[in-house]
């Protein structure tokens, strides 16, 4: 079975500062990796995904993530955050051909002016 | 991408009653999923709903409590039966896009049980 660990439950950050959200996973088989964002009182929106190929993936709203197979990590980064980035961020894994998502516990990002 | 509509967006229910949540997808999809997000927590998969077959439930979830219908390739319902305050959660449906290997989510149904 696969599992996902998000290493930070809460990340306060000042506007225009960089942010990194850490995600580690464990799986005995190859996986697909995802980051979703949940804005207050909304559903989940896909930020980016890693399926194969280049280990650096770019997503929406200026976010990017790097897949590191040796460290089984998929950390999310943004060089300069905005107030509107305040949200809950979820890392998720999907076993190839299984289609189900397993989610991490989530990281709450609060951006302050 | 996909547009997934959930109804109702929120509801307040009395214990012992049942609520049916609807999920409509704007394209035909083979696989749909139902998740529960308890207050302040992450998402937990309840079941997988494939058209033409019985839903497949995850450990800890049973059909009598969470019956699911999947009558066609664009629609599914989840019923939360005989509700108790412990069922107060956000319930989200998702659809799997085969060509993109992505699940798209609805906005969720925020359920409070009194």
PDB file of C-alpha atoms in Angstrom:
ATOM      1  CA  UNK A   1       0.000   0.000   0.000  1.00  0.00           C
ATOM      2  CA  UNK A   2       1.108   3.537  -0.613  1.00  0.00           C
ATOM      3  CA  UNK A   3       1.184   6.407   1.861  1.00  0.00           C
ATOM      4  CA  UNK A   4       1.784  10.129   1.748  1.00  0.00           C
ATOM      5  CA  UNK A   5       3.369  12.311   4.399  1.00  0.00           C
ATOM      6  CA  UNK A   6       3.161  16.066   4.317  1.00  0.00           C
ATOM      7  CA  UNK A   7       5.835  17.239   6.654  1.00  0.00           C
ATOM      8  CA  UNK A   8       4.364  20.615   7.550  1.00  0.00           C
ATOM      9  CA  UNK A   9       0.841  21.013   8.854  1.00  0.00           C
ATOM     10  CA  UNK A  10       0.932  24.818   8.815  1.00  0.00           C
ATOM     11  CA  UNK A  11       3.143  27.220   6.896  1.00  0.00           C
ATOM     12  CA  UNK A  12       2.822  30.943   7.603  1.00  0.00           C
ATOM     13  CA  UNK A  13       4.545  33.107   5.013  1.00  0.00           C
ATOM     14  CA  UNK A  14       4.754  36.767   4.143  1.00  0.00           C
ATOM     15  CA  UNK A  15       3.481  38.089   0.846  1.00  0.00           C
ATOM     16  CA  UNK A  16       6.075  37.983  -1.963  1.00  0.00           C
ATOM     17  CA  UNK A  17       8.242  35.530  -0.032  1.00  0.00           C
ATOM     18  CA  UNK A  18       8.989  32.044  -1.395  1.00  0.00           C
ATOM     19  CA  UNK A  19       7.286  28.969  -0.023  1.00  0.00           C
ATOM     20  CA  UNK A  20       8.060  25.260  -0.097  1.00  0.00           C
ATOM     21  CA  UNK A  21       5.647  22.549   0.940  1.00  0.00           C
ATOM     22  CA  UNK A  22       7.186  19.161   1.573  1.00  0.00           C
ATOM     23  CA  UNK A  23       5.711  15.844   0.556  1.00  0.00           C
ATOM     24  CA  UNK A  24       7.167  12.368   0.903  1.00  0.00           C
ATOM     25  CA  UNK A  25       5.569   9.168  -0.247  1.00  0.00           C
ATOM     26  CA  UNK A  26       6.123   5.463   0.108  1.00  0.00           C
ATOM     27  CA  UNK A  27       5.180   2.841  -2.415  1.00  0.00           C
ATOM     28  CA  UNK A  28       6.579  -0.449  -3.628  1.00  0.00           C
ATOM     29  CA  UNK A  29       5.404   0.265  -7.164  1.00  0.00           C
ATOM     30  CA  UNK A  30       5.568   3.252  -9.465  1.00  0.00           C
ATOM     31  CA  UNK A  31       3.162   6.056  -8.735  1.00  0.00           C
ATOM     32  CA  UNK A  32       1.763   9.224 -10.190  1.00  0.00           C
ATOM     33  CA  UNK A  33       2.026  12.307  -7.981  1.00  0.00           C
ATOM     34  CA  UNK A  34      -0.262  15.290  -7.631  1.00  0.00           C
ATOM     35  CA  UNK A  35      -0.693  18.530  -5.752  1.00  0.00           C
ATOM     36  CA  UNK A  36      -4.200  19.860  -5.206  1.00  0.00           C
ATOM     37  CA  UNK A  37      -5.279  23.137  -3.617  1.00  0.00           C
ATOM     38  CA  UNK A  38      -8.454  23.752  -1.656  1.00  0.00           C
ATOM     39  CA  UNK A  39      -9.454  27.362  -1.195  1.00  0.00           C
ATOM     40  CA  UNK A  40     -11.786  28.174   1.715  1.00  0.00           C
ATOM     41  CA  UNK A  41     -15.221  26.664   1.206  1.00  0.00           C
ATOM     42  CA  UNK A  42     -14.338  25.243  -2.197  1.00  0.00           C
ATOM     43  CA  UNK A  43     -13.533  21.878  -3.740  1.00  0.00           C
ATOM     44  CA  UNK A  44     -10.137  20.632  -4.861  1.00  0.00           C
ATOM     45  CA  UNK A  45      -8.318  22.138  -7.796  1.00  0.00           C
ATOM     46  CA  UNK A  46      -5.400  20.431  -9.485  1.00  0.00           C
ATOM     47  CA  UNK A  47      -2.183  22.455  -9.264  1.00  0.00           C
ATOM     48  CA  UNK A  48       0.149  20.076 -11.061  1.00  0.00           C
ATOM     49  CA  UNK A  49       0.970  16.450 -11.687  1.00  0.00           C
ATOM     50  CA  UNK A  50       3.930  14.182 -12.302  1.00  0.00           C
ATOM     51  CA  UNK A  51       3.327  11.132 -14.456  1.00  0.00           C
ATOM     52  CA  UNK A  52       6.703  10.565 -16.106  1.00  0.00           C
ATOM     53  CA  UNK A  53       9.490  12.387 -17.896  1.00  0.00           C
ATOM     54  CA  UNK A  54      11.033  15.599 -16.632  1.00  0.00           C
ATOM     55  CA  UNK A  55      11.238  15.615 -12.867  1.00  0.00           C
ATOM     56  CA  UNK A  56      10.494  19.349 -12.661  1.00  0.00           C
ATOM     57  CA  UNK A  57       6.867  20.038 -13.370  1.00  0.00           C
ATOM     58  CA  UNK A  58       5.190  23.393 -13.649  1.00  0.00           C
ATOM     59  CA  UNK A  59       1.618  24.002 -12.711  1.00  0.00           C
ATOM     60  CA  UNK A  60      -0.915  26.754 -12.504  1.00  0.00           C
ATOM     61  CA  UNK A  61      -0.558  29.998 -10.565  1.00  0.00           C
ATOM     62  CA  UNK A  62       3.251  29.930 -10.651  1.00  0.00           C
ATOM     63  CA  UNK A  63       3.674  26.707  -8.690  1.00  0.00           C
ATOM     64  CA  UNK A  64       6.216  24.033  -9.544  1.00  0.00           C
ATOM     65  CA  UNK A  65       7.250  20.740  -8.006  1.00  0.00           C
ATOM     66  CA  UNK A  66      10.211  18.422  -8.296  1.00  0.00           C
ATOM     67  CA  UNK A  67       9.997  14.676  -8.252  1.00  0.00           C
ATOM     68  CA  UNK A  68      12.940  13.007  -6.527  1.00  0.00           C
ATOM     69  CA  UNK A  69      12.769   9.257  -6.870  1.00  0.00           C
ATOM     70  CA  UNK A  70      15.733   8.482  -4.630  1.00  0.00           C
ATOM     71  CA  UNK A  71      14.280  10.529  -1.793  1.00  0.00           C
ATOM     72  CA  UNK A  72      10.667   9.600  -2.654  1.00  0.00           C
ATOM     73  CA  UNK A  73       9.719  13.250  -2.448  1.00  0.00           C
ATOM     74  CA  UNK A  74       7.553  15.652  -4.424  1.00  0.00           C
ATOM     75  CA  UNK A  75       8.002  19.093  -2.884  1.00  0.00           C
ATOM     76  CA  UNK A  76       5.929  22.039  -4.054  1.00  0.00           C
ATOM     77  CA  UNK A  77       7.428  25.502  -4.455  1.00  0.00           C
ATOM     78  CA  UNK A  78       6.435  29.002  -5.402  1.00  0.00           C
ATOM     79  CA  UNK A  79       9.039  31.790  -5.618  1.00  0.00           C
ATOM     80  CA  UNK A  80       6.714  34.592  -4.578  1.00  0.00           C
ATOM     81  CA  UNK A  81       3.344  34.093  -2.917  1.00  0.00           C
ATOM     82  CA  UNK A  82       0.267  36.282  -2.921  1.00  0.00           C
ATOM     83  CA  UNK A  83      -2.435  36.767  -0.355  1.00  0.00           C
ATOM     84  CA  UNK A  84      -4.695  34.767  -2.661  1.00  0.00           C
ATOM     85  CA  UNK A  85      -2.477  31.701  -2.195  1.00  0.00           C
ATOM     86  CA  UNK A  86      -3.873  31.281   1.298  1.00  0.00           C
ATOM     87  CA  UNK A  87      -5.393  27.803   1.145  1.00  0.00           C
ATOM     88  CA  UNK A  88      -5.033  24.134   2.071  1.00  0.00           C
ATOM     89  CA  UNK A  89      -2.616  22.162  -0.090  1.00  0.00           C
ATOM     90  CA  UNK A  90      -2.809  18.403  -0.510  1.00  0.00           C
ATOM     91  CA  UNK A  91      -0.209  16.056  -1.910  1.00  0.00           C
ATOM     92  CA  UNK A  92      -1.635  12.857  -3.391  1.00  0.00           C
ATOM     93  CA  UNK A  93      -0.390   9.660  -5.003  1.00  0.00           C
ATOM     94  CA  UNK A  94      -1.999   7.279  -7.436  1.00  0.00           C
ATOM     95  CA  UNK A  95      -0.668   3.828  -8.204  1.00  0.00           C
ATOM     96  CA  UNK A  96      -0.438   3.387 -11.942  1.00  0.00           C
ATOM     97  CA  UNK A  97      -3.511   1.506 -13.202  1.00  0.00           C
ATOM     98  CA  UNK A  98      -5.227   1.705  -9.820  1.00  0.00           C
ATOM     99  CA  UNK A  99      -6.818   5.134 -10.345  1.00  0.00           C
ATOM    100  CA  UNK A 100      -7.495   5.785  -6.662  1.00  0.00           C
ATOM    101  CA  UNK A 101      -5.900   8.725  -4.879  1.00  0.00           C
ATOM    102  CA  UNK A 102      -4.300   8.607  -1.453  1.00  0.00           C
ATOM    103  CA  UNK A 103      -3.959  12.013   0.143  1.00  0.00           C
ATOM    104  CA  UNK A 104      -1.580  13.486   2.635  1.00  0.00           C
ATOM    105  CA  UNK A 105      -2.899  15.240   5.721  1.00  0.00           C
ATOM    106  CA  UNK A 106      -2.676  18.642   4.070  1.00  0.00           C
ATOM    107  CA  UNK A 107      -0.668  21.822   4.652  1.00  0.00           C
ATOM    108  CA  UNK A 108      -2.371  25.058   5.564  1.00  0.00           C
ATOM    109  CA  UNK A 109      -0.640  28.023   3.954  1.00  0.00           C
ATOM    110  CA  UNK A 110      -1.425  31.413   5.389  1.00  0.00           C
ATOM    111  CA  UNK A 111      -0.028  34.390   3.525  1.00  0.00           C
ATOM    112  CA  UNK A 112       0.270  37.626   5.463  1.00  0.00           C
ATOM    113  CA  UNK A 113       0.853  41.117   4.133  1.00  0.00           C
TER     114      UNK A 113
ATOM    115  CA  UNK B   1     -10.525  19.699 -17.954  1.00  0.00           C
ATOM    116  CA  UNK B   2     -13.942  18.814 -16.629  1.00  0.00           C
ATOM    117  CA  UNK B   3     -16.879  20.478 -14.976  1.00  0.00           C
ATOM    118  CA  UNK B   4     -18.291  18.521 -12.065  1.00  0.00           C
ATOM    119  CA  UNK B   5     -21.426  19.790 -10.352  1.00  0.00           C
ATOM    120  CA  UNK B   6     -22.527  18.654  -6.929  1.00  0.00           C
ATOM    121  CA  UNK B   7     -25.886  19.223  -5.292  1.00  0.00           C
ATOM    122  CA  UNK B   8     -26.658  20.288  -2.667  1.00  0.00           C
ATOM    123  CA  UNK B   9     -23.687  22.488  -1.849  1.00  0.00           C
ATOM    124  CA  UNK B  10     -24.558  22.337   1.831  1.00  0.00           C
ATOM    125  CA  UNK B  11     -27.280  21.005   4.086  1.00  0.00           C
ATOM    126  CA  UNK B  12     -28.218  20.780   7.728  1.00  0.00           C
ATOM    127  CA  UNK B  13     -29.970  17.549   8.631  1.00  0.00           C
ATOM    128  CA  UNK B  14     -31.510  15.925  11.649  1.00  0.00           C
ATOM    129  CA  UNK B  15     -30.040  12.747  13.058  1.00  0.00           C
ATOM    130  CA  UNK B  16     -31.700   9.582  11.818  1.00  0.00           C
ATOM    131  CA  UNK B  17     -32.540  11.021   8.409  1.00  0.00           C
ATOM    132  CA  UNK B  18     -30.853  10.394   5.053  1.00  0.00           C
ATOM    133  CA  UNK B  19     -29.418  12.742   2.453  1.00  0.00           C
ATOM    134  CA  UNK B  20     -28.723  12.000  -1.197  1.00  0.00           C
ATOM    135  CA  UNK B  21     -25.928  13.925  -2.875  1.00  0.00           C
ATOM    136  CA  UNK B  22     -25.864  14.238  -6.641  1.00  0.00           C
ATOM    137  CA  UNK B  23     -22.806  14.500  -8.855  1.00  0.00           C
ATOM    138  CA  UNK B  24     -23.040  15.455 -12.524  1.00  0.00           C
ATOM    139  CA  UNK B  25     -20.093  15.403 -14.947  1.00  0.00           C
ATOM    140  CA  UNK B  26     -20.109  17.343 -18.202  1.00  0.00           C
ATOM    141  CA  UNK B  27     -18.562  14.445 -20.152  1.00  0.00           C
ATOM    142  CA  UNK B  28     -18.822  10.682 -20.075  1.00  0.00           C
ATOM    143  CA  UNK B  29     -16.409   9.019 -17.666  1.00  0.00           C
ATOM    144  CA  UNK B  30     -15.916   5.437 -16.650  1.00  0.00           C
ATOM    145  CA  UNK B  31     -14.808   5.941 -13.081  1.00  0.00           C
ATOM    146  CA  UNK B  32     -16.215   8.217 -10.422  1.00  0.00           C
ATOM    147  CA  UNK B  33     -15.214   8.372  -6.787  1.00  0.00           C
ATOM    148  CA  UNK B  34     -16.718   9.573  -3.537  1.00  0.00           C
ATOM    149  CA  UNK B  35     -14.584  11.014  -0.729  1.00  0.00           C
ATOM    150  CA  UNK B  36     -15.248  12.215   2.790  1.00  0.00           C
ATOM    151  CA  UNK B  37     -13.375  15.093   4.371  1.00  0.00           C
ATOM    152  CA  UNK B  38     -14.016  15.302   8.096  1.00  0.00           C
ATOM    153  CA  UNK B  39     -13.568  18.697   9.770  1.00  0.00           C
ATOM    154  CA  UNK B  40      -9.956  19.841   9.594  1.00  0.00           C
ATOM    155  CA  UNK B  41      -8.792  16.608   8.028  1.00  0.00           C
ATOM    156  CA  UNK B  42      -7.720  15.176   4.711  1.00  0.00           C
ATOM    157  CA  UNK B  43      -9.778  13.277   2.179  1.00  0.00           C
ATOM    158  CA  UNK B  44     -10.652   9.636   2.646  1.00  0.00           C
ATOM    159  CA  UNK B  45     -11.955   7.535  -0.216  1.00  0.00           C
ATOM    160  CA  UNK B  46     -15.392   6.076   0.457  1.00  0.00           C
ATOM    161  CA  UNK B  47     -15.969   4.118  -2.741  1.00  0.00           C
ATOM    162  CA  UNK B  48     -15.364   3.797  -6.453  1.00  0.00           C
ATOM    163  CA  UNK B  49     -18.446   3.971  -8.677  1.00  0.00           C
ATOM    164  CA  UNK B  50     -18.202   2.439 -12.130  1.00  0.00           C
ATOM    165  CA  UNK B  51     -21.142   2.492 -14.475  1.00  0.00           C
ATOM    166  CA  UNK B  52     -22.747  -0.896 -14.876  1.00  0.00           C
ATOM    167  CA  UNK B  53     -21.338  -2.474 -11.737  1.00  0.00           C
ATOM    168  CA  UNK B  54     -21.740  -2.321  -7.987  1.00  0.00           C
ATOM    169  CA  UNK B  55     -19.726   0.310  -6.196  1.00  0.00           C
ATOM    170  CA  UNK B  56     -16.527  -0.854  -4.542  1.00  0.00           C
ATOM    171  CA  UNK B  57     -16.204   0.306  -0.943  1.00  0.00           C
ATOM    172  CA  UNK B  58     -13.028   1.012   1.000  1.00  0.00           C
ATOM    173  CA  UNK B  59     -12.325  -0.463   4.383  1.00  0.00           C
ATOM    174  CA  UNK B  60     -14.524   1.130   7.024  1.00  0.00           C
ATOM    175  CA  UNK B  61     -17.338   2.072   4.653  1.00  0.00           C
ATOM    176  CA  UNK B  62     -20.366  -0.107   3.955  1.00  0.00           C
ATOM    177  CA  UNK B  63     -23.131  -0.042   1.391  1.00  0.00           C
ATOM    178  CA  UNK B  64     -25.927   0.091   3.959  1.00  0.00           C
ATOM    179  CA  UNK B  65     -24.580   3.368   5.314  1.00  0.00           C
ATOM    180  CA  UNK B  66     -23.405   4.888   2.021  1.00  0.00           C
ATOM    181  CA  UNK B  67     -25.422   3.461  -0.876  1.00  0.00           C
ATOM    182  CA  UNK B  68     -24.205   4.669  -4.259  1.00  0.00           C
ATOM    183  CA  UNK B  69     -25.888   4.705  -7.626  1.00  0.00           C
ATOM    184  CA  UNK B  70     -24.247   5.095 -11.037  1.00  0.00           C
ATOM    185  CA  UNK B  71     -27.033   4.948 -13.600  1.00  0.00           C
ATOM    186  CA  UNK B  72     -25.037   6.315 -16.541  1.00  0.00           C
ATOM    187  CA  UNK B  73     -21.606   7.624 -17.555  1.00  0.00           C
ATOM    188  CA  UNK B  74     -22.201  11.214 -16.394  1.00  0.00           C
ATOM    189  CA  UNK B  75     -24.056  10.883 -13.101  1.00  0.00           C
ATOM    190  CA  UNK B  76     -23.732   9.369  -9.644  1.00  0.00           C
ATOM    191  CA  UNK B  77     -25.389   9.720  -6.257  1.00  0.00           C
ATOM    192  CA  UNK B  78     -24.184   9.059  -2.738  1.00  0.00           C
ATOM    193  CA  UNK B  79     -26.692   8.637   0.073  1.00  0.00           C
ATOM    194  CA  UNK B  80     -25.681   9.147   3.674  1.00  0.00           C
ATOM    195  CA  UNK B  81     -28.141   7.008   5.603  1.00  0.00           C
ATOM    196  CA  UNK B  82     -29.409   7.157   9.175  1.00  0.00           C
ATOM    197  CA  UNK B  83     -27.207  10.135   9.877  1.00  0.00           C
ATOM    198  CA  UNK B  84     -25.540  10.943  13.168  1.00  0.00           C
ATOM    199  CA  UNK B  85     -23.478  14.011  14.143  1.00  0.00           C
ATOM    200  CA  UNK B  86     -20.341  11.980  13.326  1.00  0.00           C
ATOM    201  CA  UNK B  87     -21.375  12.112   9.662  1.00  0.00           C
ATOM    202  CA  UNK B  88     -20.875  15.884   9.611  1.00  0.00           C
ATOM    203  CA  UNK B  89     -18.267  16.282   6.885  1.00  0.00           C
ATOM    204  CA  UNK B  90     -17.627  17.528   3.406  1.00  0.00           C
ATOM    205  CA  UNK B  91     -18.474  14.908   0.793  1.00  0.00           C
ATOM    206  CA  UNK B  92     -16.738  15.260  -2.558  1.00  0.00           C
ATOM    207  CA  UNK B  93     -17.177  13.429  -5.804  1.00  0.00           C
ATOM    208  CA  UNK B  94     -14.530  13.138  -8.474  1.00  0.00           C
ATOM    209  CA  UNK B  95     -14.248  11.824 -11.995  1.00  0.00           C
ATOM    210  CA  UNK B  96     -11.239  10.118 -13.532  1.00  0.00           C
ATOM    211  CA  UNK B  97     -10.037  11.449 -16.889  1.00  0.00           C
ATOM    212  CA  UNK B  98      -8.419   8.488 -18.582  1.00  0.00           C
ATOM    213  CA  UNK B  99      -6.371  10.361 -21.155  1.00  0.00           C
ATOM    214  CA  UNK B 100      -4.857  12.671 -18.559  1.00  0.00           C
ATOM    215  CA  UNK B 101      -4.639  10.280 -15.581  1.00  0.00           C
ATOM    216  CA  UNK B 102      -6.272  12.955 -13.460  1.00  0.00           C
ATOM    217  CA  UNK B 103      -9.169  13.098 -11.052  1.00  0.00           C
ATOM    218  CA  UNK B 104     -11.258  16.243 -11.210  1.00  0.00           C
ATOM    219  CA  UNK B 105     -13.324  17.201  -8.188  1.00  0.00           C
ATOM    220  CA  UNK B 106     -16.660  18.757  -7.538  1.00  0.00           C
ATOM    221  CA  UNK B 107     -17.014  21.647  -5.097  1.00  0.00           C
ATOM    222  CA  UNK B 108     -18.242  19.356  -2.341  1.00  0.00           C
ATOM    223  CA  UNK B 109     -21.324  19.054  -0.163  1.00  0.00           C
ATOM    224  CA  UNK B 110     -20.990  20.454   3.339  1.00  0.00           C
ATOM    225  CA  UNK B 111     -23.161  18.387   5.631  1.00  0.00           C
ATOM    226  CA  UNK B 112     -23.994  19.211   9.227  1.00  0.00           C
ATOM    227  CA  UNK B 113     -25.997  16.730  11.269  1.00  0.00           C
ATOM    228  CA  UNK B 114     -27.747  17.973  14.409  1.00  0.00           C
TER     229      UNK B 114
END
